[in-house]
Short mmCIF file of C-alpha atoms in Angstrom, two decimals:
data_model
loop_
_atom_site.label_atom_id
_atom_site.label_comp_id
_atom_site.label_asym_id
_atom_site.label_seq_id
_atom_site.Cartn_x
_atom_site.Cartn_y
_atom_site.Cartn_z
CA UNK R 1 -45.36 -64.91 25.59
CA UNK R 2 -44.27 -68.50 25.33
CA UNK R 3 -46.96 -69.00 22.83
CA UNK R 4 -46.95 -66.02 21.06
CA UNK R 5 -45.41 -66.64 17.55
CA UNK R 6 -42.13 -65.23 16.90
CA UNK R 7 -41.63 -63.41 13.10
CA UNK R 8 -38.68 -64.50 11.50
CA UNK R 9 -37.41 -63.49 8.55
CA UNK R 10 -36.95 -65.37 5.50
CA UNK R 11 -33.09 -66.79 5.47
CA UNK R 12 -31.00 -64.78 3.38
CA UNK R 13 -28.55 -67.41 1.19
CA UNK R 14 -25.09 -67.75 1.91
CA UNK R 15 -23.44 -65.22 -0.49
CA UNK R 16 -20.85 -68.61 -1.33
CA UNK R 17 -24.16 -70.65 -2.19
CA UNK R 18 -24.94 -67.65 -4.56
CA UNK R 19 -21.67 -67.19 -6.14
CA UNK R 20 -21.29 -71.02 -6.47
CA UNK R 21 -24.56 -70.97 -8.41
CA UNK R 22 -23.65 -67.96 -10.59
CA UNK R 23 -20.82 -69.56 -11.48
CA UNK R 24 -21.76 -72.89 -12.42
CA UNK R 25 -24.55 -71.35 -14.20
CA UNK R 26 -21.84 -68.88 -16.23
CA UNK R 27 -19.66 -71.54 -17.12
CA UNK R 28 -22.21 -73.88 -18.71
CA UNK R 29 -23.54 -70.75 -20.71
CA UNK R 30 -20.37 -70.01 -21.59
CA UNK R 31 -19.38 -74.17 -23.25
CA UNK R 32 -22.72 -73.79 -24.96
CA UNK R 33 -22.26 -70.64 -26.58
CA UNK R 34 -18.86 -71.40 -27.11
CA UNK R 35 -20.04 -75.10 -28.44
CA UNK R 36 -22.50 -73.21 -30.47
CA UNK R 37 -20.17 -71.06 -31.94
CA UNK R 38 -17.49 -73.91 -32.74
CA UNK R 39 -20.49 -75.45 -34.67
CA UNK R 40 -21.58 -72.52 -36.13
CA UNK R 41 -18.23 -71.70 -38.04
CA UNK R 42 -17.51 -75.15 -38.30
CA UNK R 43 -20.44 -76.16 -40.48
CA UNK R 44 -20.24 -72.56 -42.66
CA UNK R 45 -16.83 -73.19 -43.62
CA UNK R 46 -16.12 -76.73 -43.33
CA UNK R 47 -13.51 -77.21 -45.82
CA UNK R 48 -11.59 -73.90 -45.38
CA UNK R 49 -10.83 -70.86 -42.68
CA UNK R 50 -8.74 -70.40 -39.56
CA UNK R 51 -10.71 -73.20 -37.31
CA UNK R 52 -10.59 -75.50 -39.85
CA UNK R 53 -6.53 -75.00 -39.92
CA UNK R 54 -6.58 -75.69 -36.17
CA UNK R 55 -8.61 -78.48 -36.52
CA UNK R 56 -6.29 -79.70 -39.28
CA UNK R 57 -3.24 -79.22 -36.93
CA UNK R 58 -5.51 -80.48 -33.66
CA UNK R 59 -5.58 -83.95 -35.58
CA UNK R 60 -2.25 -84.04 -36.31
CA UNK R 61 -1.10 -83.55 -32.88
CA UNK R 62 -3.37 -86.03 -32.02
CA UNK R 63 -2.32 -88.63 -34.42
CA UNK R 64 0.04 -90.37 -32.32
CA UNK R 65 -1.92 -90.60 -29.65
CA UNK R 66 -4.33 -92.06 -32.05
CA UNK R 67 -1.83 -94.53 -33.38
CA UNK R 68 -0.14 -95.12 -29.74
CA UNK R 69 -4.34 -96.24 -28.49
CA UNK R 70 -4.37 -98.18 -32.01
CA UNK R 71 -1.26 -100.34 -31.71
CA UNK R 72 -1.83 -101.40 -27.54
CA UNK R 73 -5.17 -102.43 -28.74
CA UNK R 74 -3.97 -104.61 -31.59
CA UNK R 75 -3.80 -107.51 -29.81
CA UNK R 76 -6.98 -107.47 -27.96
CA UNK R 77 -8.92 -106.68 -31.58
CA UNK R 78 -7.25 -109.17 -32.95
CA UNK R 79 -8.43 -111.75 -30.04
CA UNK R 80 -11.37 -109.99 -30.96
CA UNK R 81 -12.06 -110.00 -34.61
CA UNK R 82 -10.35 -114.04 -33.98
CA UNK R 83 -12.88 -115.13 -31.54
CA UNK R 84 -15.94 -112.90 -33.52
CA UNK R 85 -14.88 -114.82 -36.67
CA UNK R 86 -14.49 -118.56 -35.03
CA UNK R 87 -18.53 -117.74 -33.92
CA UNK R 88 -19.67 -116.23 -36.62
CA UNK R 89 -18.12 -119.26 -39.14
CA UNK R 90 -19.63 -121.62 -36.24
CA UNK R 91 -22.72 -120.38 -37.05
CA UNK R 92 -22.34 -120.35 -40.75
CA UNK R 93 -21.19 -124.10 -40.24
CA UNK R 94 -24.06 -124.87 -38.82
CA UNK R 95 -26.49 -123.00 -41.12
CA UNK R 96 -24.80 -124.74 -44.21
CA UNK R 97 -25.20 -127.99 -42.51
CA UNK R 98 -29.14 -127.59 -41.89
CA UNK R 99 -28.78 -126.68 -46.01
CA UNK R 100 -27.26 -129.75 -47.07
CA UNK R 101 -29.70 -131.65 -45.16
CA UNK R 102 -32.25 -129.88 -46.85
CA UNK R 103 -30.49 -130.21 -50.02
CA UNK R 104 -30.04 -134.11 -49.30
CA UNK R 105 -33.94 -134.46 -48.50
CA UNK R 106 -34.91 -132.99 -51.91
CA UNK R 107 -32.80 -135.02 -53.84
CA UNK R 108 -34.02 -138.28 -52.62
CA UNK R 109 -37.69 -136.61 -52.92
CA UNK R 110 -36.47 -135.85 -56.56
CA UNK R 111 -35.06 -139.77 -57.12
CA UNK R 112 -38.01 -141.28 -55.26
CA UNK R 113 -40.17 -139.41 -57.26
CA UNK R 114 -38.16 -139.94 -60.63
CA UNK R 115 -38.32 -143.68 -59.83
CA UNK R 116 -41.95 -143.42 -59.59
CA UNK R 117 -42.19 -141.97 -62.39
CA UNK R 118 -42.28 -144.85 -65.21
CA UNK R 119 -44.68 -146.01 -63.61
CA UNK R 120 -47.44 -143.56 -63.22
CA UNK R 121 -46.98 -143.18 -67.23
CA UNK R 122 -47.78 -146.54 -67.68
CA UNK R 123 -50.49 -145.93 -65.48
CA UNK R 124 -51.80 -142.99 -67.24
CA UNK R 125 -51.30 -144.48 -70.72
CA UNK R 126 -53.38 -147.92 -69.52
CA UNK R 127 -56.45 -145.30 -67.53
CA UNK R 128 -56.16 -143.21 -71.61
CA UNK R 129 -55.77 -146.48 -73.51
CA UNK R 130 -58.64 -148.11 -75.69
CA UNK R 131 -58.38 -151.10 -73.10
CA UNK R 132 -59.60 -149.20 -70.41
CA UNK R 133 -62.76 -150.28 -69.08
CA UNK R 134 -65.56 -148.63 -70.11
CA UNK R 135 -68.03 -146.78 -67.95
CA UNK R 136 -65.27 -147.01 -64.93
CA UNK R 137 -63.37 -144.26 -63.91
CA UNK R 138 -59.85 -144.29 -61.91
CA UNK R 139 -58.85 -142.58 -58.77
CA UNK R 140 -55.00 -142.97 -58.50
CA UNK R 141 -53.88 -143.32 -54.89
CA UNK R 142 -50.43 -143.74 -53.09
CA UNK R 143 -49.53 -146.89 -51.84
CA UNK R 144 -48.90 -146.16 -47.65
CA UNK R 145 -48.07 -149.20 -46.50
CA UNK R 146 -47.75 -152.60 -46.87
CA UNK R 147 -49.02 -155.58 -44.93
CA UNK R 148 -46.21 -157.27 -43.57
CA UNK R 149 -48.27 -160.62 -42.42
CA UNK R 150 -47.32 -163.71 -43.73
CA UNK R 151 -51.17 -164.95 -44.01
CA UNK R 152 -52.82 -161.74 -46.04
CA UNK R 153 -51.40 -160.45 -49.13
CA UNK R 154 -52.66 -156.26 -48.60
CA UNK R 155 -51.41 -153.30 -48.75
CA UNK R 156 -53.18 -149.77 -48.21
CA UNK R 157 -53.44 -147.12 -50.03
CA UNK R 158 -54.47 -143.29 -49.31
CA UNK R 159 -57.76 -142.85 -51.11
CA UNK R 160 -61.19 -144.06 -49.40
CA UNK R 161 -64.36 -143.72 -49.53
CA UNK R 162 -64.73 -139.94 -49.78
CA UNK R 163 -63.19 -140.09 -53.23
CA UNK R 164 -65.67 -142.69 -54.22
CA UNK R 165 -63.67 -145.70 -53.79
CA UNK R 166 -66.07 -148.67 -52.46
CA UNK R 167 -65.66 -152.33 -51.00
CA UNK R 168 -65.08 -154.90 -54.05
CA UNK R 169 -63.32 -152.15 -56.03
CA UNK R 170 -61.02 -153.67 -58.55
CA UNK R 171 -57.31 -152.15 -58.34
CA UNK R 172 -54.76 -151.99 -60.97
CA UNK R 173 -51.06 -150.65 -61.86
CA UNK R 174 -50.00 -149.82 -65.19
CA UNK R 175 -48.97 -153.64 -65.59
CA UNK R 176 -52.24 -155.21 -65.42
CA UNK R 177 -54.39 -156.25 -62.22
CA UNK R 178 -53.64 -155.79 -58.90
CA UNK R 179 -56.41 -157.00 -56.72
CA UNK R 180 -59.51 -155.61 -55.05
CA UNK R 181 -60.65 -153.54 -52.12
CA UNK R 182 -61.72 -155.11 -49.07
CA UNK R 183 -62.20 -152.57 -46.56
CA UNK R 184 -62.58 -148.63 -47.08
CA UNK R 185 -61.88 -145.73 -44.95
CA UNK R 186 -62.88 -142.14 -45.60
CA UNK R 187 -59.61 -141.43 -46.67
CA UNK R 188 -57.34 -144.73 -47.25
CA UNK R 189 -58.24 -148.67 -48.02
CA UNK R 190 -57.09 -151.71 -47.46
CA UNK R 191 -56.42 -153.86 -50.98
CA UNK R 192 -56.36 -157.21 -50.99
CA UNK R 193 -53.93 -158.68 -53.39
CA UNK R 194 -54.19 -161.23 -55.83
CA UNK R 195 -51.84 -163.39 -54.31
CA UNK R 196 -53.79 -163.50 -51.60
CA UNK R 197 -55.23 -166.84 -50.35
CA UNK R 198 -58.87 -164.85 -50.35
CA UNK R 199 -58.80 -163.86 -54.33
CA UNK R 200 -60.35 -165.50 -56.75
CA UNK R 201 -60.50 -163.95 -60.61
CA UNK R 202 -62.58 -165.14 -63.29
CA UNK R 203 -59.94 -165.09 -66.06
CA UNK R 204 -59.98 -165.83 -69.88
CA UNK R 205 -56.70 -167.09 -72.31
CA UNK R 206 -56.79 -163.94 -74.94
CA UNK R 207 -55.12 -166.66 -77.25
CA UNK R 208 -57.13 -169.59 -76.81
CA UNK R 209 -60.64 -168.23 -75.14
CA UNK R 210 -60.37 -170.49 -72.53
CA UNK R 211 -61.74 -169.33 -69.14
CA UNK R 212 -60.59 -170.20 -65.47
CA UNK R 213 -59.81 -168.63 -62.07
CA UNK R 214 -56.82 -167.42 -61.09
CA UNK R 215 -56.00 -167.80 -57.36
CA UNK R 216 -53.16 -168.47 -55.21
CA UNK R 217 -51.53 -172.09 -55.27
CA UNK R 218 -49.40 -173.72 -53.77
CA UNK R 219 -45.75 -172.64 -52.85
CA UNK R 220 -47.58 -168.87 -53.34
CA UNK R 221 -47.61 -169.14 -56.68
CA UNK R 222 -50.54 -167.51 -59.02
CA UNK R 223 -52.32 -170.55 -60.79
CA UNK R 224 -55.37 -170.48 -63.50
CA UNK R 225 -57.73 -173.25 -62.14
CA UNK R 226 -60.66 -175.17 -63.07
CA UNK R 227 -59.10 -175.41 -66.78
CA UNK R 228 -60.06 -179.04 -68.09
CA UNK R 229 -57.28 -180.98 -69.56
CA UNK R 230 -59.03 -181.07 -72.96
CA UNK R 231 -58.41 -177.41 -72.93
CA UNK R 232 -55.54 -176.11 -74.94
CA UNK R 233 -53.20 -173.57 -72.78
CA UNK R 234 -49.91 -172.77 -73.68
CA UNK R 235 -46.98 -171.17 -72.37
CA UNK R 236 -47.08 -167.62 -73.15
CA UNK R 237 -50.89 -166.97 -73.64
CA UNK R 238 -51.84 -163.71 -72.21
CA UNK R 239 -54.94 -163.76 -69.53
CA UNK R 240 -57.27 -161.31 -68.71
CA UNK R 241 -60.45 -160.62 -66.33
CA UNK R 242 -63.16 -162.25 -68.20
CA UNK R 243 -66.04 -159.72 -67.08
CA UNK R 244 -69.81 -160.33 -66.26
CA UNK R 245 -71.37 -163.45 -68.04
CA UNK R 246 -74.38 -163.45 -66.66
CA UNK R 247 -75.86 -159.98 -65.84
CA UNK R 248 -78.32 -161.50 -62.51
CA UNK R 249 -74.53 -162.39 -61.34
CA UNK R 250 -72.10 -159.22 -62.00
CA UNK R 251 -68.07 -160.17 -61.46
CA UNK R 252 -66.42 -158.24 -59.57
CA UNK R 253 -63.85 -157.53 -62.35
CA UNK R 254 -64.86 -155.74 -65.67
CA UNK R 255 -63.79 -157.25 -68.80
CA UNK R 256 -60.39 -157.14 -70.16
CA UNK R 257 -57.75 -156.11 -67.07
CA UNK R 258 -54.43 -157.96 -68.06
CA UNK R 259 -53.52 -160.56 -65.44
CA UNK R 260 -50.59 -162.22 -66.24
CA UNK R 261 -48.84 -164.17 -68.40
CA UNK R 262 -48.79 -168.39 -68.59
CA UNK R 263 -45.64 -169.52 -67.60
CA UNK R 264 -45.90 -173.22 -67.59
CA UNK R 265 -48.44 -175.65 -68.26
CA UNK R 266 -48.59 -179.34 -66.86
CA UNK R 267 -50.84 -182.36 -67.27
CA UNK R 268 -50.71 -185.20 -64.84
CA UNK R 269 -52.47 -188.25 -64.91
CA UNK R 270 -54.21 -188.10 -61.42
CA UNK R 271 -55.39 -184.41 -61.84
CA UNK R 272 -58.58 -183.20 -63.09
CA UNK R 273 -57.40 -179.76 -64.29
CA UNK R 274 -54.50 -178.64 -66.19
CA UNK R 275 -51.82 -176.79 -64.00
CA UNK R 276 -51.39 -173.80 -65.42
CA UNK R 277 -49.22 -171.62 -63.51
CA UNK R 278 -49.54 -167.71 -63.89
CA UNK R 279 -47.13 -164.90 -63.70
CA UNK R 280 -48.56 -161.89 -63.22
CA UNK R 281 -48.06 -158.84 -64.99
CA UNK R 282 -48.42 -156.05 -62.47
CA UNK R 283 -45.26 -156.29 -59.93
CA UNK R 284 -46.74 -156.97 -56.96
CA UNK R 285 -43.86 -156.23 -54.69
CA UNK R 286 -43.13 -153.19 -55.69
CA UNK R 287 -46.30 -151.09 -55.92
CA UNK R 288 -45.87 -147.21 -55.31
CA UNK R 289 -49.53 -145.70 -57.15
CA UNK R 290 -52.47 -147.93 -57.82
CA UNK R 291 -55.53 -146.73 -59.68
CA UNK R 292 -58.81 -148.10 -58.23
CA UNK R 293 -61.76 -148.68 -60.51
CA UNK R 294 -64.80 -146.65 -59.53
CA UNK R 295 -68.36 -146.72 -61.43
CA UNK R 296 -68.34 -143.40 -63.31
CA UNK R 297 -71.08 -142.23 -61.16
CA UNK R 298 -69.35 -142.93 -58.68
CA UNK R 299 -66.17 -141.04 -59.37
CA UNK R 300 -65.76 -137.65 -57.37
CA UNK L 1 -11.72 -79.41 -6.42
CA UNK L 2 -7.54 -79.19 -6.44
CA UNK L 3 -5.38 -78.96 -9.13
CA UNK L 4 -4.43 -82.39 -9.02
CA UNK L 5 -7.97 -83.32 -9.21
CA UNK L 6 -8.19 -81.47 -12.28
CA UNK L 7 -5.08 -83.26 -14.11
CA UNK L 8 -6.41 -86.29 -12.96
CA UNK L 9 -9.50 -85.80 -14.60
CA UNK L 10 -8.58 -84.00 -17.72
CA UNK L 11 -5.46 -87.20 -18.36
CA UNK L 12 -8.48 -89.54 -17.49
CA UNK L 13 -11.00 -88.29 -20.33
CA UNK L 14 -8.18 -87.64 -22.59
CA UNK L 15 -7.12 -91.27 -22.88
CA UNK L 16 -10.70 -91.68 -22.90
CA UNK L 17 -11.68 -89.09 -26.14
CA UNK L 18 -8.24 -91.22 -27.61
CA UNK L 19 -9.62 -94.67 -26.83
CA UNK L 20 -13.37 -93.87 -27.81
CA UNK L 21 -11.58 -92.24 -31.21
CA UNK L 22 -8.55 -95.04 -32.21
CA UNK L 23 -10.51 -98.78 -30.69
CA UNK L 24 -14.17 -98.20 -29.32
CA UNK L 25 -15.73 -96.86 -32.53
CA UNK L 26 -14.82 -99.32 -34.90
CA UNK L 27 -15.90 -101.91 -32.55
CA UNK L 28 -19.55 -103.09 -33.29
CA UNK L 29 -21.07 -105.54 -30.98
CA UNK L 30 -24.91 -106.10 -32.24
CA UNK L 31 -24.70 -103.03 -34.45
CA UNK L 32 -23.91 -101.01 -31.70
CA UNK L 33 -20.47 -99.18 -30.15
CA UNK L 34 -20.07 -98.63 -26.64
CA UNK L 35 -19.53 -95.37 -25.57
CA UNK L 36 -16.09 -95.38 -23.36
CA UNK L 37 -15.99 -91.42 -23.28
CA UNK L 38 -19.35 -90.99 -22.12
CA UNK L 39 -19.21 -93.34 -19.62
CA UNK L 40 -15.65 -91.82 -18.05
CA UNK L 41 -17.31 -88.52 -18.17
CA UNK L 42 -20.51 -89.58 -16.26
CA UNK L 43 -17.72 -90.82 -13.56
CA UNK L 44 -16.22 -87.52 -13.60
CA UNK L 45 -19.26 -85.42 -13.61
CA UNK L 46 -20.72 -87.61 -10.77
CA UNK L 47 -17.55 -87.32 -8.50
CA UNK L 48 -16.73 -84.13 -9.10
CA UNK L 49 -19.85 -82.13 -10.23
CA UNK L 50 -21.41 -79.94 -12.80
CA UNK L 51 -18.95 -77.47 -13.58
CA UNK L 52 -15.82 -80.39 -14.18
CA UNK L 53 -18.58 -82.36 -16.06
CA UNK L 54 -19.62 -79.31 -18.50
CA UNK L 55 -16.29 -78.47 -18.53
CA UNK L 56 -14.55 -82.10 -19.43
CA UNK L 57 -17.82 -82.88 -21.62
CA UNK L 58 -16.94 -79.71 -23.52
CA UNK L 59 -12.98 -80.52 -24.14
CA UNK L 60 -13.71 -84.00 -24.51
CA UNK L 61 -16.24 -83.45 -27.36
CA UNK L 62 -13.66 -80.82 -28.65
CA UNK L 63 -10.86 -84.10 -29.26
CA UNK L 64 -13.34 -85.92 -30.63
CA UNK L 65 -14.12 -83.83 -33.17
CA UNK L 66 -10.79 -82.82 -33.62
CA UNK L 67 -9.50 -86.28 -34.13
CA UNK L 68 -12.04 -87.67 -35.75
CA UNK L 69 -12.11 -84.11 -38.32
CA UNK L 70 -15.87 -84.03 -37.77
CA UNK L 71 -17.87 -80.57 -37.34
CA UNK L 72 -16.59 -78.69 -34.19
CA UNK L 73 -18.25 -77.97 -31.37
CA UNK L 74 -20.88 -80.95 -32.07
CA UNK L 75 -20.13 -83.40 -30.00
CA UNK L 76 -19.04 -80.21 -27.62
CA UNK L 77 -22.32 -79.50 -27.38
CA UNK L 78 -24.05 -82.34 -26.56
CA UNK L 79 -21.20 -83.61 -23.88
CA UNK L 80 -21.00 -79.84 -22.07
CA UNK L 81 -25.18 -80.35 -21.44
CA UNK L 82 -25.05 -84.49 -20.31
CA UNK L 83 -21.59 -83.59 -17.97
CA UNK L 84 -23.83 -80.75 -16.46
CA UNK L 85 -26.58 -82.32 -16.14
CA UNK L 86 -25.36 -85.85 -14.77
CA UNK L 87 -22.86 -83.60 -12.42
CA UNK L 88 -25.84 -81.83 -11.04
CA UNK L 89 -27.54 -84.62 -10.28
CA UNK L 90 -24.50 -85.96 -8.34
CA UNK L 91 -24.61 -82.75 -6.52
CA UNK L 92 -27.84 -83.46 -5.74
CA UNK L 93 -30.25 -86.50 -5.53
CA UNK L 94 -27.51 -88.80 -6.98
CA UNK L 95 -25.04 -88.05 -4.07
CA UNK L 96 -24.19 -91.11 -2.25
CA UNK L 97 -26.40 -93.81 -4.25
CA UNK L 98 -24.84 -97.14 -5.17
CA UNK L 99 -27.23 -97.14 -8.44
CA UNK L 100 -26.64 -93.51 -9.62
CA UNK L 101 -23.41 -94.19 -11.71
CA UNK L 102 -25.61 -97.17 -13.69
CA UNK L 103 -28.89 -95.19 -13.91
CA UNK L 104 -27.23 -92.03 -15.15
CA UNK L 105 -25.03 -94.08 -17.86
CA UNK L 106 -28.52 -95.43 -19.01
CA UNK L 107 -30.40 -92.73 -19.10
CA UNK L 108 -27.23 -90.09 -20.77
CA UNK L 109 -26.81 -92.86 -23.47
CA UNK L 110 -30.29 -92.48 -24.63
CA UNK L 111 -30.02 -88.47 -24.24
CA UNK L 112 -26.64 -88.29 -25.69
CA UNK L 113 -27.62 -90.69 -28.88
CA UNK L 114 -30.96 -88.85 -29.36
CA UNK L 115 -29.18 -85.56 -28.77
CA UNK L 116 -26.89 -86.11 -31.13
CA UNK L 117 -29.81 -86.89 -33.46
CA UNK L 118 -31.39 -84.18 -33.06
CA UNK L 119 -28.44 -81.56 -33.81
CA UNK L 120 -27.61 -83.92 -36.82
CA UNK L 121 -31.13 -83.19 -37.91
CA UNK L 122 -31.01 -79.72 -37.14
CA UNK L 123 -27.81 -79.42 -39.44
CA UNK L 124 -29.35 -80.94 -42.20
CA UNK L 125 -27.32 -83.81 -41.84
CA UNK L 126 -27.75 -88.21 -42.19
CA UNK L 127 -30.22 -88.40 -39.08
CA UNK L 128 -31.34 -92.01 -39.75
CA UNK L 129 -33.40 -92.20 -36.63
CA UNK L 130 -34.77 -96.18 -37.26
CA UNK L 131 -30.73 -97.36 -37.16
CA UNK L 132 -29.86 -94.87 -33.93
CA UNK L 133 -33.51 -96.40 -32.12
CA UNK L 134 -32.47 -100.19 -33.24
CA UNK L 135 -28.80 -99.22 -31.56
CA UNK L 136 -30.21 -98.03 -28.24
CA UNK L 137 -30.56 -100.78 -26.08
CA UNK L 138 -27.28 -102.91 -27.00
CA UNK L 139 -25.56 -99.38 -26.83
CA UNK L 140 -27.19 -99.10 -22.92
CA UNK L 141 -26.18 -102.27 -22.31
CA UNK L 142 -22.70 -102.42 -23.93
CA UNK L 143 -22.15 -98.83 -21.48
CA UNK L 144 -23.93 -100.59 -18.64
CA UNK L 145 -21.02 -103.06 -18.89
CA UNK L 146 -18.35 -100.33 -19.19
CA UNK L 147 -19.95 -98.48 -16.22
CA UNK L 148 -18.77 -100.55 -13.12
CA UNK L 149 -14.43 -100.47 -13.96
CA UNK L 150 -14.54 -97.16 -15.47
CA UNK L 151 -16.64 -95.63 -12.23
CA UNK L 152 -14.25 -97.69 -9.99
CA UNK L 153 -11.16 -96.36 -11.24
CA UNK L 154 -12.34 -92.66 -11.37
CA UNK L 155 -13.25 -93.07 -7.82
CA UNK L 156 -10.07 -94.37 -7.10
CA UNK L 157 -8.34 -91.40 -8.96
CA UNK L 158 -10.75 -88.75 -7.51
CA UNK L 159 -11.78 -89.40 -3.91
CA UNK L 160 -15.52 -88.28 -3.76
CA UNK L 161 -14.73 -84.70 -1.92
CA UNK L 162 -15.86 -83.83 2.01
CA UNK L 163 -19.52 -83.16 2.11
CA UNK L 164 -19.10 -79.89 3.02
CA UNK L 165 -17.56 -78.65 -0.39
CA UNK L 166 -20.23 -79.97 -2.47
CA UNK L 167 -22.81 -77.51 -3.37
CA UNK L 168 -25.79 -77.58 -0.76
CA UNK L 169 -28.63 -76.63 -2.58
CA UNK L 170 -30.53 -79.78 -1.31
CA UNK L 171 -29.61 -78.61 2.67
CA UNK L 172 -30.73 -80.75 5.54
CA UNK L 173 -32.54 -79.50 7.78
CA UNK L 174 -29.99 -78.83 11.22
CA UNK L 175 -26.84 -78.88 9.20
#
């Protein structure tokens, strides 16, 4: 008996469960009909009918509620719209600040590049002049730095050997001739200058024929050497590179790159040569683009 | 549920319709407006149950679109089905849990806003569904944020009721 099953029957709901269900269940029906219905007449007749009179008279009655909720939260939107506007100009602040800098960086791109300017023409003019060298061609490069040692004259510049600049290439500015290349990279090289203790140029008076070689004397000044005192040189004579005399021994330099200028000329007694001292034409100071000489097979 | 409870609750998401009508939706924090009305009537629907949350979510919606002179029964509709729905769930699973006023806020604000969507649709009205999906989560959030006072001072104003007058559909076994 004690393990016989007993049959129960299925528990019949509390009749207050029921009715609290029916009810619950009624009453939403009833807001969504009555929702539905509100919507229905609402959006047939939206500008006109008895509902839309209530409505009409619903929102006045509300209004100063409305304007009672409006005024206690003046303050607090005006803290508010105060603090949203202090960030949002903060912001603005700083974005027109990172413009001006940007603004300020193209302008001195503009004037550094305006500045340049002069003399790249001069350098195009002199690479599409008559005086150009023939069978050379030019690749123009940016000077990148300078050499700031007081015992080499160089500077580099950002063209190498992959644009068919070699070692010994002569180098030139608009003004006349610069000095030569003494060690190449792929993609920069190192010029020596011609005020460098290292350079020698064959160089010829344009006035007077007279040849020399212009090096570095002393003080750091440019002199043309090896000129015999018999040899007429005066102030003001223009010199240039006097090119390959004999063709078993090529110069490095072709024929005709402006130098410099004569600026004085002496004559001592106890000398052999005349002093001739040499101002040269290209600024050597203040170098910005260079154009190297290349062979025209050469040129990429 | 006495009759005290009831004024309590109706003055509660009256100031609430008011507030969400005259300040909250004008104020746009990351494109979005917090919801103060919903969020009251979550509290209300969770303390007091389904039939006081269809029934507030109904008359609530009904000020709103009174004082706001949009189409009636709209936002009716939508706030009579989320007060039912989050009130049943405080009847049931929700009953007692520290995290139901915050999940049911979340998850309501993405029903209500899609809800509303979807009858604006239905109407043939704007239903610009890319600016309502952008809107979501600051929305959540901005309610999230509402959820802890506004929950705190309904329970202060309606004491959560003895457990043997809530409905007991989900019975114990031994009670």
């Amino acid at each position: 008996m004690l393990a016989s099953s007993v049959q129960q029957s299925k528990p019949a709901p509390y009749p207050s469960k029921v009715r609290s269900a029916f009810v619950r269940r009624t009453v939403v029906v009833v807001l969504v009909l009555g929702a539905l219905t509100l919507l229905t007449i609402s959006f047939r007749s939206p500008a006109s009918g008895a509902l839309h009179d209530l409505q009409g008279i619903g929102s006045s009655a509300l209004r100063p509620f409305q304007i009672a909720a409006t005024r206690v939260a003046t303050p607090f939107r005006d803290a508010y719209d105060y603090v949203d506007s202090l960030t949002r100009a903060k912001s603005e602040n700083a974005r027109l600040r990172k413009q001006v800098s940007a603004y300020k960086a193209a302008y001195l791109n503009a004037r550094a590049a305006a500045t340049q300017l002069p003399a790249l023409e001069k350098l195009l003019r002199y690479e599409q002049g008559p005086t150009f060298p023939k069978d050379f061609g030019a690749v123009n490069a940016r000077v990148i730095s300078w050499s700031s040692s007081p015992f080499a004259h160089q500077l580099t510049i950002a063209a190498g050997s992959s644009s068919g600049i070699q070692r010994n290439s002569p180098v030139l500015s608009g003004d006349g001739l610069v000095g030569r290349v003494v060690n190449v990279f792929p993609d920069s090289a190192i010029v020596t200058l011609l005020t460098d203790a290292q350079s020698y140029v064959t160089a010829r008076d344009l006035q007077t024929g007279v040849r020399g070689i212009v090096h570095r004397g002393p003080g750091g000044t440019l002199i043309l050497d090896d000129v015999k005192k018999q040899e007429v040189v005066q102030s003001g004579d223009q010199l240039v590179t006097d090119g390959t005399r004999n063709p078993r021994y090529p110069d490095l330099y072709p024929f005709g790159i402006p130098i410099g200028r004569v600026s004085s000329v002496d004559v001592t007694d106890t000398a052999t040569f005349l002093q001739v001292q040499v101002q040269p034409f290209a600024n050597l100071g203040s170098l910005d683009s260079v154009a190297v000489l290349v062979a025209a097979k050469h040129k990429r | 549920m006495t009759l005290g409870d009831g004024v309590k609750a109706a003055v509660l998401l009256f100031v609430a319709s008011i507030a969400q009508v005259s300040i909250f939706s004008d104020l746009h924090v990351f494109g979005a407006v917090a919801d103060l009305l919903l969020v009251t009537l979550v509290a209300v629907a969770l303390l007091r149950g389904s039939v006081v949350g269809a029934v507030g979510g109904f008359f609530a919606g009904l000020l709103v679109d009174t004082a706001s002179l949009g189409t009636l029964g709209l936002t009716s509709l939508v706030l009579t089905l989320a007060g039912y729905w989050i009130g049943r769930y405080g009847e049931t699973t929700g009953r007692d849990r520290a995290h139901a006023p915050f999940l049911s806020v979340a998850v309501i604000t993405v029903l209500y806003e899609l809800g509303l969507l979807v009858v604006h649709f239905v109407l043939g009205e704007s239903a610009p569904a890319g600016v309502v999906v952008r809107q979501l989560l600051p929305a959540v959030i901005l309610n999230l944020i509402l959820t802890a006072p506004i929950y705190a001072l309904a329970r202060r104003l309606l004491r959560p009721p003895s457990t043997d007058t809530l409905s007991a559909e989900v019975q114990l076994l031994g009670q």
